[in-house]
GROMACS .gro file of C-alpha atoms in nm:
model
  469
    1MET     CA    1  14.837  13.544   9.080
    2ALA     CA    2  15.089  13.536   9.360
    3THR     CA    3  15.029  13.271   9.616
    4ARG     CA    4  14.928  13.356   9.970
    5PRO     CA    5  15.237  13.353  10.194
    6ILE     CA    6  15.199  13.100  10.469
    7THR     CA    7  15.431  13.148  10.761
    8THR     CA    8  15.529  12.849  10.968
    9LYS     CA    9  15.657  12.852  11.321
   10SER     CA   10  15.941  12.631  11.427
   11SER     CA   11  15.819  12.330  11.617
   12GLU     CA   12  15.990  12.352  11.951
   13THR     CA   13  16.011  12.068  12.194
   14ALA     CA   14  15.723  12.091  12.438
   15PRO     CA   15  15.836  12.191  12.787
   16PRO     CA   16  15.781  11.954  13.078
   17ALA     CA   17  15.448  11.965  13.261
   18ARG     CA   18  15.579  12.153  13.564
   19LEU     CA   19  15.679  12.445  13.336
   20ARG     CA   20  15.360  12.442  13.134
   21GLU     CA   21  15.154  12.497  13.447
   22GLU     CA   22  15.340  12.825  13.506
   23LEU     CA   23  15.205  12.982  13.186
   24THR     CA   24  15.013  13.304  13.244
   25PRO     CA   25  14.657  13.335  13.107
   26ARG     CA   26  14.786  13.560  12.829
   27GLU     CA   27  15.049  13.302  12.733
   28ILE     CA   28  14.790  13.024  12.741
   29VAL     CA   29  14.566  13.218  12.502
   30ALA     CA   30  14.866  13.280  12.275
   31GLU     CA   31  14.936  12.907  12.265
   32LEU     CA   32  14.573  12.829  12.185
   33ASP     CA   33  14.580  13.091  11.908
   34ARG     CA   34  14.840  12.880  11.729
   35TYR     CA   35  14.580  12.611  11.664
   36ILE     CA   36  14.235  12.767  11.708
   37ILE     CA   37  14.091  13.062  11.518
   38GLY     CA   38  13.868  13.307  11.704
   39GLN     CA   39  13.664  13.209  12.012
   40ASP     CA   40  13.849  13.463  12.227
   41ARG     CA   41  13.599  13.452  12.515
   42ALA     CA   42  13.623  13.075  12.546
   43LYS     CA   43  14.003  13.087  12.534
   44ARG     CA   44  14.013  13.348  12.811
   45SER     CA   45  13.781  13.143  13.032
   46VAL     CA   46  13.978  12.819  13.000
   47ALA     CA   47  14.307  13.008  13.041
   48ILE     CA   48  14.188  13.152  13.372
   49ALA     CA   49  14.062  12.810  13.482
   50LEU     CA   50  14.398  12.651  13.404
   51ARG     CA   51  14.593  12.926  13.578
   52ASN     CA   52  14.372  12.883  13.884
   53ARG     CA   53  14.485  12.520  13.903
   54TRP     CA   54  14.842  12.647  13.938
   55ARG     CA   55  14.739  12.922  14.181
   56ARG     CA   56  14.561  12.671  14.403
   57GLN     CA   57  14.882  12.470  14.443
   58HIS     CA   58  15.053  12.777  14.591
   59VAL     CA   59  14.797  12.890  14.848
   60ASP     CA   60  14.797  12.797  15.216
   61PRO     CA   61  14.735  12.420  15.253
   62LYS     CA   62  14.449  12.484  15.494
   63LEU     CA   63  14.264  12.682  15.228
   64ARG     CA   64  14.375  12.472  14.930
   65GLU     CA   65  14.117  12.198  14.982
   66GLU     CA   66  13.837  12.454  14.993
   67ILE     CA   67  13.909  12.602  14.650
   68ALA     CA   68  13.679  12.438  14.395
   69PRO     CA   69  13.767  12.416  14.026
   70ASN     CA   70  13.608  12.659  13.780
   71ASN     CA   71  13.401  12.411  13.581
   72ILE     CA   72  13.293  12.544  13.242
   73ILE     CA   73  13.008  12.487  12.996
   74MET     CA   74  13.094  12.579  12.638
   75ILE     CA   75  12.786  12.645  12.426
   76GLY     CA   76  12.806  12.642  12.048
   77PRO     CA   77  12.734  12.446  11.730
   78THR     CA   78  12.949  12.157  11.618
   79GLY     CA   79  13.281  12.229  11.453
   80VAL     CA   80  13.355  12.566  11.614
   81GLY     CA   81  13.644  12.447  11.834
   82LYS     CA   82  13.494  12.329  12.165
   83THR     CA   83  13.675  11.995  12.172
   84GLU     CA   84  13.996  12.138  12.029
   85ILE     CA   85  14.011  12.406  12.299
   86ALA     CA   86  13.977  12.145  12.576
   87ARG     CA   87  14.229  11.909  12.414
   88ARG     CA   88  14.491  12.177  12.359
   89LEU     CA   89  14.435  12.304  12.713
   90ALA     CA   90  14.515  11.961  12.855
   91ALA     CA   91  14.827  11.939  12.639
   92LEU     CA   92  14.945  12.275  12.772
   93ALA     CA   93  14.888  12.164  13.129
   94GLY     CA   94  15.056  11.827  13.078
   95ALA     CA   95  14.751  11.691  13.259
   96PRO     CA   96  14.557  11.366  13.225
   97PHE     CA   97  14.275  11.444  12.982
   98LEU     CA   98  13.969  11.239  12.894
   99LYS     CA   99  13.694  11.319  12.643
  100VAL     CA  100  13.360  11.149  12.702
  101GLU     CA  101  13.013  11.184  12.555
  102ALA     CA  102  12.736  11.231  12.808
  103SER     CA  103  12.488  11.044  12.587
  104LYS     CA  104  12.694  10.722  12.620
  105TYR     CA  105  12.612  10.686  12.989
  106THR     CA  106  12.300  10.534  13.143
  107GLU     CA  107  12.130  10.570  13.477
  108VAL     CA  108  12.245  10.332  13.752
  109GLY     CA  109  12.051  10.007  13.737
  110TYR     CA  110  12.044   9.981  13.358
  111VAL     CA  111  12.279   9.797  13.124
  112GLY     CA  112  12.544  10.034  12.992
  113ARG     CA  113  12.834  10.246  13.113
  114ASP     CA  114  12.802  10.402  13.456
  115VAL     CA  115  12.931  10.754  13.502
  116GLU     CA  116  13.206  10.651  13.745
  117SER     CA  117  13.381  10.476  13.457
  118MET     CA  118  13.498  10.816  13.332
  119VAL     CA  119  13.711  10.853  13.645
  120ARG     CA  120  13.849  10.501  13.607
  121ASP     CA  121  13.935  10.573  13.244
  122LEU     CA  122  14.109  10.896  13.348
  123ALA     CA  123  14.312  10.703  13.606
  124ASP     CA  124  14.418  10.454  13.337
  125LEU     CA  125  14.532  10.739  13.114
  126ALA     CA  126  14.724  10.903  13.398
  127VAL     CA  127  14.906  10.580  13.484
  128SER     CA  128  15.001  10.532  13.119
  129MET     CA  129  15.121  10.893  13.102
  130VAL     CA  130  15.338  10.869  13.412
  131LYS     CA  131  15.469  10.526  13.317
  132ARG     CA  132  15.572  10.662  12.977
  133GLU     CA  133  15.751  10.955  13.142
  134LYS     CA  134  15.933  10.728  13.387
  135SER     CA  135  16.024  10.489  13.105
  136ASN     CA  136  16.168  10.773  12.898
  137ALA     CA  137  16.370  10.888  13.199
  138VAL     CA  138  16.539  10.547  13.234
  139ALA     CA  139  16.550  10.465  12.861
  140SER     CA  140  16.923  10.531  12.829
  141ARG     CA  141  17.007  10.318  13.134
  142ALA     CA  142  16.774  10.039  13.015
  143ALA     CA  143  16.933  10.042  12.669
  144ASP     CA  144  17.282  10.006  12.820
  145LEU     CA  145  17.171   9.715  13.037
  146ALA     CA  146  17.002   9.551  12.737
  147ASP     CA  147  17.322   9.586  12.535
  148GLU     CA  148  17.519   9.417  12.812
  149ARG     CA  149  17.275   9.126  12.807
  150VAL     CA  150  17.308   9.096  12.429
  151LEU     CA  151  17.686   9.094  12.466
  152ASP     CA  152  17.658   8.823  12.730
  153ILE     CA  153  17.464   8.614  12.479
  154MET     CA  154  17.703   8.676  12.192
  155LEU     CA  155  18.023   8.648  12.396
  156PRO     CA  156  17.981   8.468  12.729
  157ALA     CA  157  18.244   8.529  12.995
  158PRO     CA  158  18.526   8.270  12.995
  159ALA     CA  159  18.480   7.996  13.251
  160ARG     CA  160  18.727   7.974  13.535
  161ARG     CA  161  18.953   7.670  13.516
  162ALA     CA  162  19.272   7.528  13.665
  163ARG     CA  163  19.591   7.661  13.516
  164THR     CA  164  19.838   7.437  13.331
  165THR     CA  165  20.177   7.521  13.192
  166ALA     CA  166  20.053   7.448  12.836
  167GLU     CA  167  19.769   7.693  12.859
  168ALA     CA  168  19.760   8.073  12.860
  169PRO     CA  169  19.722   8.229  13.202
  170GLU     CA  170  19.363   8.298  13.302
  171ASP     CA  171  19.433   8.672  13.328
  172ASP     CA  172  19.540   8.679  12.960
  173LEU     CA  173  19.217   8.509  12.856
  174ARG     CA  174  19.019   8.766  13.053
  175VAL     CA  175  19.202   9.053  12.885
  176LYS     CA  176  19.136   8.910  12.538
  177TRP     CA  177  18.769   8.855  12.626
  178GLU     CA  178  18.731   9.214  12.746
  179ARG     CA  179  18.903   9.349  12.434
  180THR     CA  180  18.677   9.146  12.206
  181ARG     CA  181  18.371   9.245  12.406
  182GLU     CA  182  18.459   9.614  12.369
  183LYS     CA  183  18.485   9.575  11.990
  184LEU     CA  184  18.147   9.402  11.982
  185ARG     CA  185  17.999   9.680  12.196
  186GLU     CA  186  18.114   9.943  11.945
  187GLN     CA  187  17.966   9.742  11.657
  188LEU     CA  188  17.645   9.700  11.854
  189LYS     CA  189  17.615  10.075  11.914
  190SER     CA  190  17.680  10.149  11.545
  191GLY     CA  191  17.405   9.908  11.436
  192SER     CA  192  17.631   9.693  11.222
  193LEU     CA  193  17.522   9.381  11.414
  194ASP     CA  194  17.147   9.445  11.390
  195SER     CA  195  17.090   9.173  11.130
  196LYS     CA  196  17.286   8.906  11.317
  197GLN     CA  197  17.066   8.639  11.478
  198VAL     CA  198  17.075   8.566  11.852
  199GLU     CA  199  16.861   8.359  12.087
  200VAL     CA  200  16.664   8.533  12.362
  201ASP     CA  201  16.387   8.438  12.604
  202ALA     CA  202  16.093   8.646  12.484
  203PRO     CA  203  15.739   8.662  12.628
  204ASN     CA  204  15.522   8.394  12.472
  205GLY     CA  205  15.230   8.615  12.366
  206ARG     CA  206  14.976   8.758  12.606
  207PHE     CA  207  14.744   8.587  12.849
  208PRO     CA  208  14.429   8.480  12.664
  209VAL     CA  209  14.149   8.735  12.668
  210ILE     CA  210  13.879   8.665  12.925
  211GLU     CA  211  13.546   8.830  12.876
  212VAL     CA  212  13.317   8.858  13.175
  213PHE     CA  213  12.961   8.970  13.119
  214THR     CA  214  12.781   9.139  13.405
  215PRO     CA  215  12.492   9.389  13.399
  216GLY     CA  216  12.727   9.683  13.450
  217GLY     CA  217  13.050   9.521  13.336
  218MET     CA  218  13.354   9.446  13.551
  219GLU     CA  219  13.445   9.813  13.532
  220GLU     CA  220  13.187   9.876  13.808
  221LEU     CA  221  13.414   9.685  14.043
  222GLY     CA  222  13.725   9.869  13.927
  223VAL     CA  223  13.883   9.532  13.847
  224ASN     CA  224  14.101   9.444  13.550
  225VAL     CA  225  14.030   9.072  13.501
  226GLN     CA  226  14.318   9.040  13.257
  227GLU     CA  227  14.570   9.159  13.515
  228LEU     CA  228  14.404   8.957  13.792
  229PHE     CA  229  14.451   8.623  13.618
  230SER     CA  230  14.786   8.701  13.459
  231GLY     CA  231  14.921   8.790  13.803
  232MET     CA  232  14.811   8.455  13.944
  233MET     CA  233  14.986   8.251  13.677
  234PRO     CA  234  15.360   8.247  13.599
  235LYS     CA  235  15.466   8.439  13.292
  236LYS     CA  236  15.559   8.211  13.006
  237THR     CA  237  15.861   8.277  12.790
  238LYS     CA  238  15.984   8.110  12.476
  239ARG     CA  239  16.338   8.094  12.346
  240ARG     CA  240  16.339   8.253  12.003
  241LYS     CA  241  16.603   8.335  11.747
  242VAL     CA  242  16.567   8.703  11.654
  243PRO     CA  243  16.784   8.973  11.494
  244VAL     CA  244  17.008   9.164  11.731
  245GLY     CA  245  16.809   9.483  11.672
  246GLU     CA  246  16.488   9.319  11.790
  247ALA     CA  247  16.667   9.147  12.079
  248ARG     CA  248  16.790   9.487  12.202
  249ARG     CA  249  16.432   9.619  12.190
  250ILE     CA  250  16.290   9.317  12.378
  251LEU     CA  251  16.556   9.325  12.646
  252ALA     CA  252  16.537   9.705  12.680
  253GLY     CA  253  16.165   9.666  12.753
  254GLU     CA  254  16.241   9.411  13.023
  255GLU     CA  255  16.507   9.632  13.179
  256THR     CA  256  16.276   9.932  13.171
  257ALA     CA  257  16.011   9.734  13.357
  258LYS     CA  258  16.267   9.651  13.625
  259LEU     CA  259  16.383  10.012  13.662
  260VAL     CA  260  16.037  10.171  13.681
  261ASP     CA  261  15.875  10.146  14.024
  262MET     CA  262  15.505  10.093  13.953
  263ASP     CA  263  15.410  10.190  14.307
  264ASP     CA  264  15.561  10.534  14.246
  265VAL     CA  265  15.393  10.549  13.905
  266VAL     CA  266  15.048  10.477  14.050
  267SER     CA  267  15.097  10.717  14.340
  268LEU     CA  268  15.202  11.004  14.111
  269ALA     CA  269  14.926  10.924  13.860
  270ILE     CA  270  14.653  10.936  14.123
  271GLU     CA  271  14.793  11.266  14.252
  272ARG     CA  272  14.780  11.410  13.900
  273VAL     CA  273  14.424  11.290  13.845
  274GLU     CA  274  14.303  11.441  14.170
  275ASN     CA  275  14.480  11.777  14.131
  276SER     CA  276  14.529  11.828  13.756
  277GLY     CA  277  14.288  11.593  13.577
  278ILE     CA  278  14.055  11.732  13.312
  279ILE     CA  279  13.738  11.559  13.192
  280PHE     CA  280  13.571  11.699  12.882
  281VAL     CA  281  13.202  11.603  12.879
  282ASP     CA  282  13.066  11.650  12.527
  283GLU     CA  283  12.700  11.642  12.420
  284LEU     CA  284  12.582  11.763  12.759
  285ASP     CA  285  12.273  11.902  12.587
  286LYS     CA  286  12.167  11.548  12.496
  287ILE     CA  287  12.091  11.471  12.861
  288ALA     CA  288  11.928  11.807  12.938
  289GLY     CA  289  11.551  11.817  12.985
  290GLU     CA  290  11.279  11.666  13.193
  291ARG     CA  291  11.247  11.298  13.272
  292SER     CA  292  11.034  11.109  13.020
  293LYS     CA  293  10.673  11.062  13.135
  294THR     CA  294  10.597  10.772  12.902
  295GLY     CA  295  10.851  10.517  13.021
  296PRO     CA  296  11.196  10.467  13.172
  297ASP     CA  297  11.445  10.734  13.075
  298VAL     CA  298  11.803  10.625  13.125
  299SER     CA  299  11.986  10.904  12.947
  300ARG     CA  300  11.849  11.234  13.071
  301GLU     CA  301  11.771  11.344  13.426
  302GLY     CA  302  11.881  11.011  13.572
  303VAL     CA  303  12.225  11.045  13.415
  304GLN     CA  304  12.246  11.405  13.534
  305ARG     CA  305  12.185  11.292  13.892
  306ASP     CA  306  12.452  11.025  13.856
  307ILE     CA  307  12.703  11.276  13.716
  308LEU     CA  308  12.629  11.526  13.992
  309PRO     CA  309  12.826  11.357  14.276
  310ILE     CA  310  13.124  11.305  14.044
  311VAL     CA  311  13.134  11.677  13.966
  312GLU     CA  312  13.055  11.778  14.326
  313GLY     CA  313  13.333  11.562  14.461
  314THR     CA  314  13.326  11.199  14.566
  315ASN     CA  315  13.551  10.895  14.600
  316VAL     CA  316  13.560  10.648  14.311
  317MET     CA  317  13.713  10.303  14.345
  318THR     CA  318  13.957  10.216  14.068
  319LYS     CA  319  14.197   9.926  14.026
  320TYR     CA  320  14.470  10.161  14.151
  321GLY     CA  321  14.284  10.256  14.466
  322MET     CA  322  14.045  10.532  14.567
  323VAL     CA  323  14.037  10.850  14.358
  324LYS     CA  324  13.889  11.177  14.485
  325THR     CA  325  13.712  11.387  14.222
  326ASP     CA  326  13.682  11.709  14.427
  327HIS     CA  327  13.941  11.899  14.223
  328ILE     CA  328  13.911  11.744  13.878
  329LEU     CA  329  13.830  12.015  13.624
  330PHE     CA  330  13.514  11.942  13.424
  331VAL     CA  331  13.467  12.118  13.092
  332ALA     CA  332  13.127  12.043  12.938
  333ALA     CA  333  13.006  12.131  12.592
  334GLY     CA  334  12.694  12.112  12.381
  335ALA     CA  335  12.516  12.275  12.091
  336PHE     CA  336  12.203  12.338  12.299
  337HIS     CA  337  11.992  12.391  11.987
  338ILE     CA  338  11.675  12.239  12.135
  339SER     CA  339  11.748  12.242  12.506
  340LYS     CA  340  11.939  12.506  12.700
  341PRO     CA  341  12.169  12.500  13.004
  342SER     CA  342  11.879  12.604  13.229
  343ASP     CA  343  11.712  12.271  13.141
  344LEU     CA  344  11.978  12.089  13.343
  345ILE     CA  345  11.887  12.004  13.700
  346PRO     CA  346  11.964  12.305  13.926
  347GLU     CA  347  12.224  12.117  14.130
  348LEU     CA  348  12.426  12.032  13.818
  349GLN     CA  349  12.392  12.386  13.684
  350GLY     CA  350  12.545  12.515  14.007
  351ARG     CA  351  12.852  12.296  13.953
  352PHE     CA  352  12.927  12.466  13.620
  353PRO     CA  353  12.947  12.831  13.723
  354ILE     CA  354  13.119  12.953  13.406
  355ARG     CA  355  12.930  12.951  13.076
  356VAL     CA  356  13.082  13.062  12.749
  357GLU     CA  357  12.903  13.090  12.416
  358LEU     CA  358  13.120  13.018  12.112
  359ASP     CA  359  13.064  13.202  11.785
  360SER     CA  360  12.955  13.037  11.462
  361LEU     CA  361  13.216  13.041  11.189
  362ASN     CA  362  13.187  13.227  10.858
  363ALA     CA  363  13.381  13.233  10.532
  364ALA     CA  364  13.639  13.479  10.667
  365ASP     CA  365  13.708  13.246  10.959
  366PHE     CA  366  13.746  12.955  10.717
  367VAL     CA  367  14.015  13.145  10.523
  368ARG     CA  368  14.210  13.191  10.845
  369ILE     CA  369  14.157  12.827  10.948
  370LEU     CA  370  14.293  12.710  10.612
  371THR     CA  371  14.614  12.912  10.640
  372GLU     CA  372  14.702  13.046  10.984
  373PRO     CA  373  14.710  12.766  11.247
  374GLN     CA  374  15.022  12.560  11.296
  375ASN     CA  375  14.824  12.255  11.183
  376ALA     CA  376  14.632  12.434  10.904
  377LEU     CA  377  14.460  12.208  10.651
  378ILE     CA  378  14.653  12.343  10.353
  379LYS     CA  379  14.980  12.277  10.534
  380GLN     CA  380  14.865  11.922  10.607
  381TYR     CA  381  14.777  11.846  10.244
  382LYS     CA  382  15.101  12.003  10.121
  383ALA     CA  383  15.295  11.776  10.355
  384LEU     CA  384  15.096  11.467  10.252
  385LEU     CA  385  15.146  11.520   9.878
  386SER     CA  386  15.511  11.612   9.920
  387THR     CA  387  15.573  11.250  10.020
  388ASP     CA  388  15.487  11.159   9.658
  389GLY     CA  389  15.712  11.434   9.527
  390VAL     CA  390  15.418  11.660   9.433
  391GLU     CA  391  15.424  12.026   9.535
  392ILE     CA  392  15.083  12.195   9.556
  393ASP     CA  393  14.999  12.561   9.597
  394PHE     CA  394  14.684  12.768   9.626
  395THR     CA  395  14.631  13.124   9.508
  396ASP     CA  396  14.450  13.374   9.727
  397ASP     CA  397  14.131  13.350   9.523
  398ALA     CA  398  14.143  12.968   9.539
  399ILE     CA  399  14.155  12.977   9.917
  400ASP     CA  400  13.871  13.230   9.922
  401GLU     CA  401  13.664  13.007   9.693
  402ILE     CA  402  13.721  12.702   9.914
  403ALA     CA  403  13.610  12.902  10.218
  404GLN     CA  404  13.303  13.039  10.041
  405THR     CA  405  13.209  12.691   9.922
  406ALA     CA  406  13.233  12.543  10.271
  407ASN     CA  407  13.030  12.828  10.415
  408LEU     CA  408  12.763  12.797  10.143
  409VAL     CA  409  12.719  12.424  10.197
  410ASN     CA  410  12.695  12.479  10.574
  411GLU     CA  411  12.414  12.728  10.515
  412ARG     CA  412  12.226  12.504  10.273
  413THR     CA  413  12.259  12.178  10.463
  414GLU     CA  414  12.370  12.092  10.816
  415ASN     CA  415  12.610  12.342  10.972
  416ILE     CA  416  12.909  12.135  11.087
  417GLY     CA  417  13.145  12.429  11.119
  418ALA     CA  418  13.511  12.391  11.026
  419ARG     CA  419  13.469  12.017  10.971
  420ARG     CA  420  13.313  12.108  10.637
  421LEU     CA  421  13.656  12.219  10.518
  422HIS     CA  422  13.779  11.861  10.542
  423THR     CA  423  13.512  11.732  10.306
  424VAL     CA  424  13.559  12.022  10.061
  425MET     CA  425  13.939  11.977  10.052
  426THR     CA  426  13.908  11.600  10.016
  427ASN     CA  427  13.675  11.633   9.716
  428LEU     CA  428  13.889  11.906   9.562
  429LEU     CA  429  14.212  11.703   9.586
  430GLU     CA  430  14.070  11.354   9.537
  431GLU     CA  431  14.184  11.316   9.174
  432LEU     CA  432  14.529  11.457   9.244
  433MET     CA  433  14.583  11.242   9.553
  434PHE     CA  434  14.478  10.929   9.362
  435ASN     CA  435  14.718  10.994   9.073
  436ALA     CA  436  14.999  11.164   9.267
  437PRO     CA  437  15.242  10.867   9.279
  438ALA     CA  438  15.246  10.845   8.897
  439ALA     CA  439  15.186  11.212   8.819
  440ARG     CA  440  15.416  11.374   8.566
  441ALA     CA  441  15.353  11.727   8.685
  442LYS     CA  442  15.534  11.765   9.014
  443LYS     CA  443  15.405  12.116   9.085
  444VAL     CA  444  15.034  12.197   9.081
  445THR     CA  445  14.878  12.536   9.151
  446PHE     CA  446  14.506  12.579   9.219
  447ASP     CA  447  14.326  12.904   9.139
  448ARG     CA  448  13.959  13.001   9.170
  449ARG     CA  449  13.867  12.847   8.833
  450ASP     CA  450  14.021  12.514   8.930
  451VAL     CA  451  13.822  12.505   9.253
  452GLN     CA  452  13.499  12.601   9.077
  453LYS     CA  453  13.555  12.345   8.803
  454VAL     CA  454  13.586  12.060   9.052
  455LEU     CA  455  13.318  12.165   9.301
  456ARG     CA  456  13.062  12.360   9.095
  457ASP     CA  457  12.839  12.064   9.000
  458ILE     CA  458  12.832  11.933   9.356
  459VAL     CA  459  12.754  12.273   9.507
  460ASP     CA  460  12.485  12.361   9.251
  461ASP     CA  461  12.303  12.031   9.305
  462GLU     CA  462  12.173  12.064   9.662
  463ASP     CA  463  12.066  11.699   9.679
  464LEU     CA  464  12.413  11.591   9.568
  465SER     CA  465  12.594  11.825   9.804
  466ARG     CA  466  12.385  11.695  10.090
  467TYR     CA  467  12.541  11.352  10.049
  468ILE     CA  468  12.890  11.443   9.924
  469LEU     CA  469  12.975  11.768  10.100
   0.00000   0.00000   0.00000
């Protein structure tokens, strides 16, 4: 049978953040469609929310501070695309994005993570993001400066000395030195000197790890103990003999650090967090419900009341300074099988005005998930096995059988949505992936019979499928 044609889109370089924010809601949905099948209502809601971030930046400054973000609750079973929608949304916006699980936090006064740590973590991510962007912007300049330092090591400048009639004039020595240095520079750029050994002063490891145990952890103070102590003590370096290629990398890192202004990095990062940051709060349903009447409850209503001021808008102290959360976009998600959004405390409900219910996935959706997205599973496995020189293909009926199998197991056991496809594909291709490096057949085609032959026994035995699939 002819194989199902799988079209691939050319991977274009992602545009800078300032251009991504100008995407229209329709364009945002189109971008999400490249990776996520179905869930049109959820895509429309997050697209509007993202566009409103851009709109807010262009309204009158007096009104700008009054416009609150459109926080969203996505309701649906696991594996239907809730996390993927939020993650892809952040990538489109070029915004700092943090995924947290509500069940990991505890009420203030108990040992565990306090809810403000999510803002501190988001600030850390934003600083890393901006620092990486700034470093990339000066990478070429840093590389040139590093090369000059390597040349200084390999060919030091001639020392000035008194002229004598028996010696060459100092100007002639300088000209020869410059000519030789230029030849070395060309060899350095071409990589022909990468294996040559040179001596450089490299950092002597990192400052030893210091662990401080407090009831809430040092994160409650917004203090990085590692940076605190390393800043008080001089940095130690050690002269090492390394290949030229590694020396260029070490020195380029040092030059980059000199060229990047960390004050600007922190300032821009905090601005991004406050105006573009996105926090995805998963498992919100796990903290929904009434406070326990039989003992202390540190993960339900108490955590909700601690999260409330963060979502409403407050100031959180981080090691970079104060961060306002008024305009951070919060996207929450949960299955809500047992509890429901109305079980949340009323104040928190009011801070998530938009609620979207995601659809459960069926076999037809699984067929599309296997073939259509830019990162489709079949494309991933084809790419993986191609590294061993093995070309795999799937007929239409094979893909249908894989989808039907995943859907059947979801119905019989726990419904984990599209994640079931990973386990089905792994079991189907396990033998081939194990033997691929030594396989004689370099082209393998799977049809319906092949899929049934491998998976039939597991699917028919419900007890076995419960543990394997």
